[in-house]
Amino acid sequence: MITLDGLPLSSLLSIIDRSRYIATHMRDVADTCRGRVLATLFYEPSTRTRLSFETAMLRLGGNTIGFAGAGLSSASKGESIADTVRTVCEYADVIAIRHPREGAALVAARAAARRGVPVINAGDGGHLHPTQTLADLATIRERCGRLTDLTVGLCGDLLFGRTVHSLIGALCRFGGIRFVLVSPDELAAPRWVLDQIQASGSCSYECTRDLQQVIGRLDVLYMTRVQQERFASEDEYVRLRDTYVLDHAKLQAAQPHMAVLHPLPRVHEIAVDVDADPRAAYFDQVRNGMLVRMALESAVLGDALPGWDEETANLKGDGTWK
Ligand code: NCD
């Protein structure tokens, strides 16, 4: 799975639904992937994404192999992604890959296709991050009760933030979303993302630099880190990194039901005094990240969850319960 675009909406909802089931049946699903091996090929730093992919497989009874940091793999000797992946296909049943270059996950998926090994994109450069989006959607659904008819603010680095690009793409498919894009001009969302919103027909967007002016209208505020590693100039990064800092005082202007999301890691953009506020949902996202990866890994491997019946899935197309 390189992007969520190719996944029918029903399958996407089914993964969120399965993750809810898993949350309350951890013991029942503990042997679902027994004997399976997940490989995590992480060419870029990660805490949550890699560890949640791995713990998801371990909690389903499977095992994991892999590397964290290209420096410890044969990439440091000049091996291509395709050759590394074709090698790992001989060892693993499913591969999760993170790479600093846009398109690397697609290259990996093509290399693995001939062996029939599924590849999951765990983040490719400033492009996409589909499994983070599954965690985000699960959290928004949990907090707001639906995935349509929402005013969603996305704030910070909308240019390089791959989680933002994937989330906008997915929400556009549910429809009825009013996007409020908050960023400095230099970090505005790329044209291809704006075009996606326009093409959806039922979603709209507005761009602003002023978070305080719009915060009172939002159902969801998705904060992001300014992506230091994707800047060509350190000075430019230093100039822009603290543009938005959400703190307890600023949150006073928000609606009581607004959910604050952040894919993490945070640097300065959310003050720690926000953590105790009931609107802070970013550690719920972390837990949902593990649960959706459990749902996804078992689904792509075709391993049935004991007691789970696809027919009894109970999420409707708009993300509300049946
Ligand atoms: C994000 C990523 O790596 O794109 N983090 C994550 O996967 N949870 C966001 C970020 O690094 O800022």
mmCIF file of N, CA, C and O in Angstrom, residues 170-222:
data_model
loop_
_atom_site.group_PDB
_atom_site.id
_atom_site.type_symbol
_atom_site.label_atom_id
_atom_site.label_comp_id
_atom_site.label_asym_id
_atom_site.label_seq_id
_atom_site.Cartn_x
_atom_site.Cartn_y
_atom_site.Cartn_z
ATOM 1 N N ALA A 170 -7.261 11.714 1.767
ATOM 2 C CA ALA A 170 -8.243 10.752 2.282
ATOM 3 C C ALA A 170 -9.549 11.454 2.660
ATOM 4 O O ALA A 170 -10.637 10.982 2.330
ATOM 5 N N LEU A 171 -9.449 12.598 3.339
ATOM 6 C CA LEU A 171 -10.675 13.295 3.757
ATOM 7 C C LEU A 171 -11.486 13.769 2.553
ATOM 8 O O LEU A 171 -12.717 13.803 2.599
ATOM 9 N N CYS A 172 -10.785 14.125 1.466
ATOM 10 C CA CYS A 172 -11.489 14.548 0.241
ATOM 11 C C CYS A 172 -12.414 13.441 -0.260
ATOM 12 O O CYS A 172 -13.441 13.710 -0.864
ATOM 13 N N ARG A 173 -12.035 12.201 0.001
ATOM 14 C CA ARG A 173 -12.863 11.087 -0.491
ATOM 15 C C ARG A 173 -14.129 10.929 0.345
ATOM 16 O O ARG A 173 -15.125 10.401 -0.133
ATOM 17 N N PHE A 174 -14.093 11.354 1.601
ATOM 18 C CA PHE A 174 -15.311 11.302 2.419
ATOM 19 C C PHE A 174 -16.229 12.471 2.069
ATOM 20 O O PHE A 174 -17.440 12.352 2.118
ATOM 21 N N GLY A 175 -15.615 13.602 1.736
ATOM 22 C CA GLY A 175 -16.381 14.751 1.255
ATOM 23 C C GLY A 175 -16.920 15.646 2.367
ATOM 24 O O GLY A 175 -16.892 15.298 3.553
ATOM 25 N N GLY A 176 -17.382 16.823 1.945
ATOM 26 C CA GLY A 176 -18.004 17.764 2.881
ATOM 27 C C GLY A 176 -17.024 18.354 3.892
ATOM 28 O O GLY A 176 -17.424 18.772 4.974
ATOM 29 N N ILE A 177 -15.742 18.399 3.541
ATOM 30 C CA ILE A 177 -14.749 18.937 4.477
ATOM 31 C C ILE A 177 -14.389 20.365 4.068
ATOM 32 O O ILE A 177 -14.093 20.641 2.898
ATOM 33 N N ARG A 178 -14.401 21.257 5.058
ATOM 34 C CA ARG A 178 -13.946 22.626 4.838
ATOM 35 C C ARG A 178 -12.518 22.713 5.400
ATOM 36 O O ARG A 178 -12.344 22.695 6.617
ATOM 37 N N PHE A 179 -11.537 22.734 4.520
ATOM 38 C CA PHE A 179 -10.140 22.780 4.964
ATOM 39 C C PHE A 179 -9.735 24.232 5.226
ATOM 40 O O PHE A 179 -10.001 25.115 4.403
ATOM 41 N N VAL A 180 -9.090 24.460 6.364
ATOM 42 C CA VAL A 180 -8.519 25.768 6.657
ATOM 43 C C VAL A 180 -7.005 25.553 6.753
ATOM 44 O O VAL A 180 -6.520 24.887 7.674
ATOM 45 N N LEU A 181 -6.291 26.053 5.755
ATOM 46 C CA LEU A 181 -4.860 25.767 5.628
ATOM 47 C C LEU A 181 -4.058 26.932 6.207
ATOM 48 O O LEU A 181 -4.032 28.025 5.635
ATOM 49 N N VAL A 182 -3.421 26.693 7.351
ATOM 50 C CA VAL A 182 -2.728 27.760 8.085
ATOM 51 C C VAL A 182 -1.225 27.545 7.978
ATOM 52 O O VAL A 182 -0.687 26.570 8.512
ATOM 53 N N SER A 183 -0.546 28.458 7.290
ATOM 54 C CA SER A 183 0.910 28.310 7.138
ATOM 55 C C SER A 183 1.509 29.643 6.729
ATOM 56 O O SER A 183 0.798 30.504 6.199
ATOM 57 N N PRO A 184 2.838 29.798 6.935
ATOM 58 C CA PRO A 184 3.494 30.939 6.287
ATOM 59 C C PRO A 184 3.489 30.689 4.779
ATOM 60 O O PRO A 184 3.394 29.536 4.352
ATOM 61 N N ASP A 185 3.610 31.748 3.979
ATOM 62 C CA ASP A 185 3.562 31.587 2.515
ATOM 63 C C ASP A 185 4.587 30.563 2.035
ATOM 64 O O ASP A 185 4.323 29.777 1.130
ATOM 65 N N GLU A 186 5.770 30.584 2.671
ATOM 66 C CA GLU A 186 6.867 29.706 2.225
ATOM 67 C C GLU A 186 6.549 28.228 2.422
ATOM 68 O O GLU A 186 7.165 27.366 1.801
ATOM 69 N N LEU A 187 5.600 27.917 3.321
ATOM 70 C CA LEU A 187 5.301 26.511 3.621
ATOM 71 C C LEU A 187 3.858 26.159 3.273
ATOM 72 O O LEU A 187 3.250 25.258 3.871
ATOM 73 N N ALA A 188 3.308 26.879 2.291
ATOM 74 C CA ALA A 188 1.920 26.625 1.870
ATOM 75 C C ALA A 188 1.807 25.263 1.188
ATOM 76 O O ALA A 188 2.775 24.749 0.612
ATOM 77 N N ALA A 189 0.624 24.692 1.238
ATOM 78 C CA ALA A 189 0.378 23.375 0.622
ATOM 79 C C ALA A 189 0.682 23.434 -0.869
ATOM 80 O O ALA A 189 0.376 24.425 -1.540
ATOM 81 N N PRO A 190 1.302 22.369 -1.407
ATOM 82 C CA PRO A 190 1.628 22.368 -2.843
ATOM 83 C C PRO A 190 0.373 22.346 -3.715
ATOM 84 O O PRO A 190 -0.691 21.925 -3.276
ATOM 85 N N ARG A 191 0.574 22.784 -4.956
ATOM 86 C CA ARG A 191 -0.545 22.888 -5.910
ATOM 87 C C ARG A 191 -1.297 21.557 -6.075
ATOM 88 O O ARG A 191 -2.511 21.526 -6.127
ATOM 89 N N TRP A 192 -0.552 20.436 -6.120
ATOM 90 C CA TRP A 192 -1.219 19.148 -6.390
ATOM 91 C C TRP A 192 -2.190 18.787 -5.271
ATOM 92 O O TRP A 192 -3.210 18.131 -5.513
ATOM 93 N N VAL A 193 -1.890 19.263 -4.064
ATOM 94 C CA VAL A 193 -2.797 18.987 -2.939
ATOM 95 C C VAL A 193 -4.049 19.866 -3.052
ATOM 96 O O VAL A 193 -5.179 19.396 -2.877
ATOM 97 N N LEU A 194 -3.839 21.133 -3.393
ATOM 98 C CA LEU A 194 -4.987 22.046 -3.559
ATOM 99 C C LEU A 194 -5.880 21.565 -4.706
ATOM 100 O O LEU A 194 -7.113 21.620 -4.613
ATOM 101 N N ASP A 195 -5.254 21.088 -5.776
ATOM 102 C CA ASP A 195 -6.027 20.579 -6.924
ATOM 103 C C ASP A 195 -6.896 19.397 -6.509
ATOM 104 O O ASP A 195 -8.023 19.247 -6.984
ATOM 105 N N GLN A 196 -6.352 18.579 -5.609
ATOM 106 C CA GLN A 196 -7.104 17.417 -5.133
ATOM 107 C C GLN A 196 -8.378 17.884 -4.393
ATOM 108 O O GLN A 196 -9.443 17.293 -4.554
ATOM 109 N N ILE A 197 -8.242 18.933 -3.593
ATOM 110 C CA ILE A 197 -9.407 19.444 -2.854
ATOM 111 C C ILE A 197 -10.441 19.961 -3.853
ATOM 112 O O ILE A 197 -11.639 19.648 -3.749
ATOM 113 N N GLN A 198 -9.950 20.709 -4.835
ATOM 114 C CA GLN A 198 -10.860 21.278 -5.834
ATOM 115 C C GLN A 198 -11.582 20.173 -6.621
ATOM 116 O O GLN A 198 -12.782 20.241 -6.838
ATOM 117 N N ALA A 199 -10.808 19.147 -6.989
ATOM 118 C CA ALA A 199 -11.370 18.063 -7.806
ATOM 119 C C ALA A 199 -12.408 17.248 -7.043
ATOM 120 O O ALA A 199 -13.248 16.585 -7.652
ATOM 121 N N SER A 200 -12.352 17.293 -5.700
ATOM 122 C CA SER A 200 -13.286 16.479 -4.910
ATOM 123 C C SER A 200 -14.732 16.940 -5.099
ATOM 124 O O SER A 200 -15.661 16.195 -4.859
ATOM 125 N N GLY A 201 -14.908 18.199 -5.479
ATOM 126 C CA GLY A 201 -16.257 18.718 -5.706
ATOM 127 C C GLY A 201 -16.961 19.162 -4.439
ATOM 128 O O GLY A 201 -17.433 20.285 -4.360
ATOM 129 N N SER A 202 -16.944 18.333 -3.405
ATOM 130 C CA SER A 202 -17.733 18.675 -2.205
ATOM 131 C C SER A 202 -16.903 19.290 -1.084
ATOM 132 O O SER A 202 -17.436 19.624 -0.030
ATOM 133 N N CYS A 203 -15.592 19.434 -1.273
ATOM 134 C CA CYS A 203 -14.749 20.034 -0.229
ATOM 135 C C CYS A 203 -14.273 21.418 -0.680
ATOM 136 O O CYS A 203 -14.228 21.707 -1.873
ATOM 137 N N SER A 204 -13.924 22.259 0.300
ATOM 138 C CA SER A 204 -13.430 23.592 -0.039
ATOM 139 C C SER A 204 -12.179 23.880 0.789
ATOM 140 O O SER A 204 -11.911 23.171 1.762
ATOM 141 N N TYR A 205 -11.436 24.914 0.424
ATOM 142 C CA TYR A 205 -10.303 25.301 1.260
ATOM 143 C C TYR A 205 -10.143 26.808 1.286
ATOM 144 O O TYR A 205 -10.572 27.507 0.368
ATOM 145 N N GLU A 206 -9.561 27.275 2.387
ATOM 146 C CA GLU A 206 -9.125 28.665 2.466
ATOM 147 C C GLU A 206 -7.720 28.645 3.044
ATOM 148 O O GLU A 206 -7.375 27.740 3.814
ATOM 149 N N CYS A 207 -6.903 29.612 2.638
ATOM 150 C CA CYS A 207 -5.528 29.688 3.131
ATOM 151 C C CYS A 207 -5.390 30.936 3.994
ATOM 152 O O CYS A 207 -5.930 31.993 3.645
ATOM 153 N N THR A 208 -4.686 30.811 5.107
ATOM 154 C CA THR A 208 -4.468 31.957 5.977
ATOM 155 C C THR A 208 -3.128 31.804 6.689
ATOM 156 O O THR A 208 -2.604 30.691 6.791
ATOM 157 N N ARG A 209 -2.618 32.931 7.201
ATOM 158 C CA ARG A 209 -1.394 32.861 7.998
ATOM 159 C C ARG A 209 -1.708 32.955 9.494
ATOM 160 O O ARG A 209 -0.858 32.779 10.338
ATOM 161 N N ASP A 210 -3.006 33.270 9.785
ATOM 162 C CA ASP A 210 -3.372 33.639 11.156
ATOM 163 C C ASP A 210 -4.198 32.553 11.840
ATOM 164 O O ASP A 210 -5.401 32.429 11.599
ATOM 165 N N LEU A 211 -3.562 31.772 12.700
ATOM 166 C CA LEU A 211 -4.265 30.681 13.378
ATOM 167 C C LEU A 211 -5.340 31.218 14.329
ATOM 168 O O LEU A 211 -6.463 30.687 14.378
ATOM 169 N N GLN A 212 -5.012 32.277 15.071
ATOM 170 C CA GLN A 212 -5.959 32.774 16.086
ATOM 171 C C GLN A 212 -7.277 33.242 15.485
ATOM 172 O O GLN A 212 -8.328 33.103 16.080
ATOM 173 N N GLN A 213 -7.188 33.744 14.262
ATOM 174 C CA GLN A 213 -8.383 34.269 13.613
ATOM 175 C C GLN A 213 -9.372 33.151 13.244
ATOM 176 O O GLN A 213 -10.565 33.393 13.162
ATOM 177 N N VAL A 214 -8.872 31.948 13.033
ATOM 178 C CA VAL A 214 -9.745 30.863 12.542
ATOM 179 C C VAL A 214 -9.993 29.764 13.574
ATOM 180 O O VAL A 214 -10.894 28.943 13.395
ATOM 181 N N ILE A 215 -9.238 29.753 14.661
ATOM 182 C CA ILE A 215 -9.270 28.599 15.575
ATOM 183 C C ILE A 215 -10.676 28.343 16.139
ATOM 184 O O ILE A 215 -11.076 27.192 16.347
ATOM 185 N N GLY A 216 -11.445 29.403 16.323
ATOM 186 C CA GLY A 216 -12.781 29.276 16.915
ATOM 187 C C GLY A 216 -13.778 28.526 16.037
ATOM 188 O O GLY A 216 -14.835 28.105 16.521
ATOM 189 N N ARG A 217 -13.460 28.367 14.756
ATOM 190 C CA ARG A 217 -14.391 27.712 13.821
ATOM 191 C C ARG A 217 -14.086 26.236 13.601
ATOM 192 O O ARG A 217 -14.799 25.549 12.909
ATOM 193 N N LEU A 218 -12.971 25.757 14.157
ATOM 194 C CA LEU A 218 -12.487 24.423 13.771
ATOM 195 C C LEU A 218 -13.091 23.292 14.603
ATOM 196 O O LEU A 218 -13.317 23.438 15.808
ATOM 197 N N ASP A 219 -13.338 22.150 13.942
ATOM 198 C CA ASP A 219 -13.694 20.909 14.647
ATOM 199 C C ASP A 219 -12.424 20.113 14.960
ATOM 200 O O ASP A 219 -12.362 19.382 15.940
ATOM 201 N N VAL A 220 -11.452 20.246 14.063
ATOM 202 C CA VAL A 220 -10.176 19.540 14.221
ATOM 203 C C VAL A 220 -9.058 20.533 13.922
ATOM 204 O O VAL A 220 -9.145 21.282 12.944
ATOM 205 N N LEU A 221 -8.026 20.540 14.760
ATOM 206 C CA LEU A 221 -6.818 21.318 14.453
ATOM 207 C C LEU A 221 -5.651 20.342 14.373
ATOM 208 O O LEU A 221 -5.290 19.694 15.362
ATOM 209 N N TYR A 222 -5.087 20.200 13.163
ATOM 210 C CA TYR A 222 -3.988 19.257 12.924
ATOM 211 C C TYR A 222 -2.697 20.057 12.873
ATOM 212 O O TYR A 222 -2.415 20.746 11.891
#
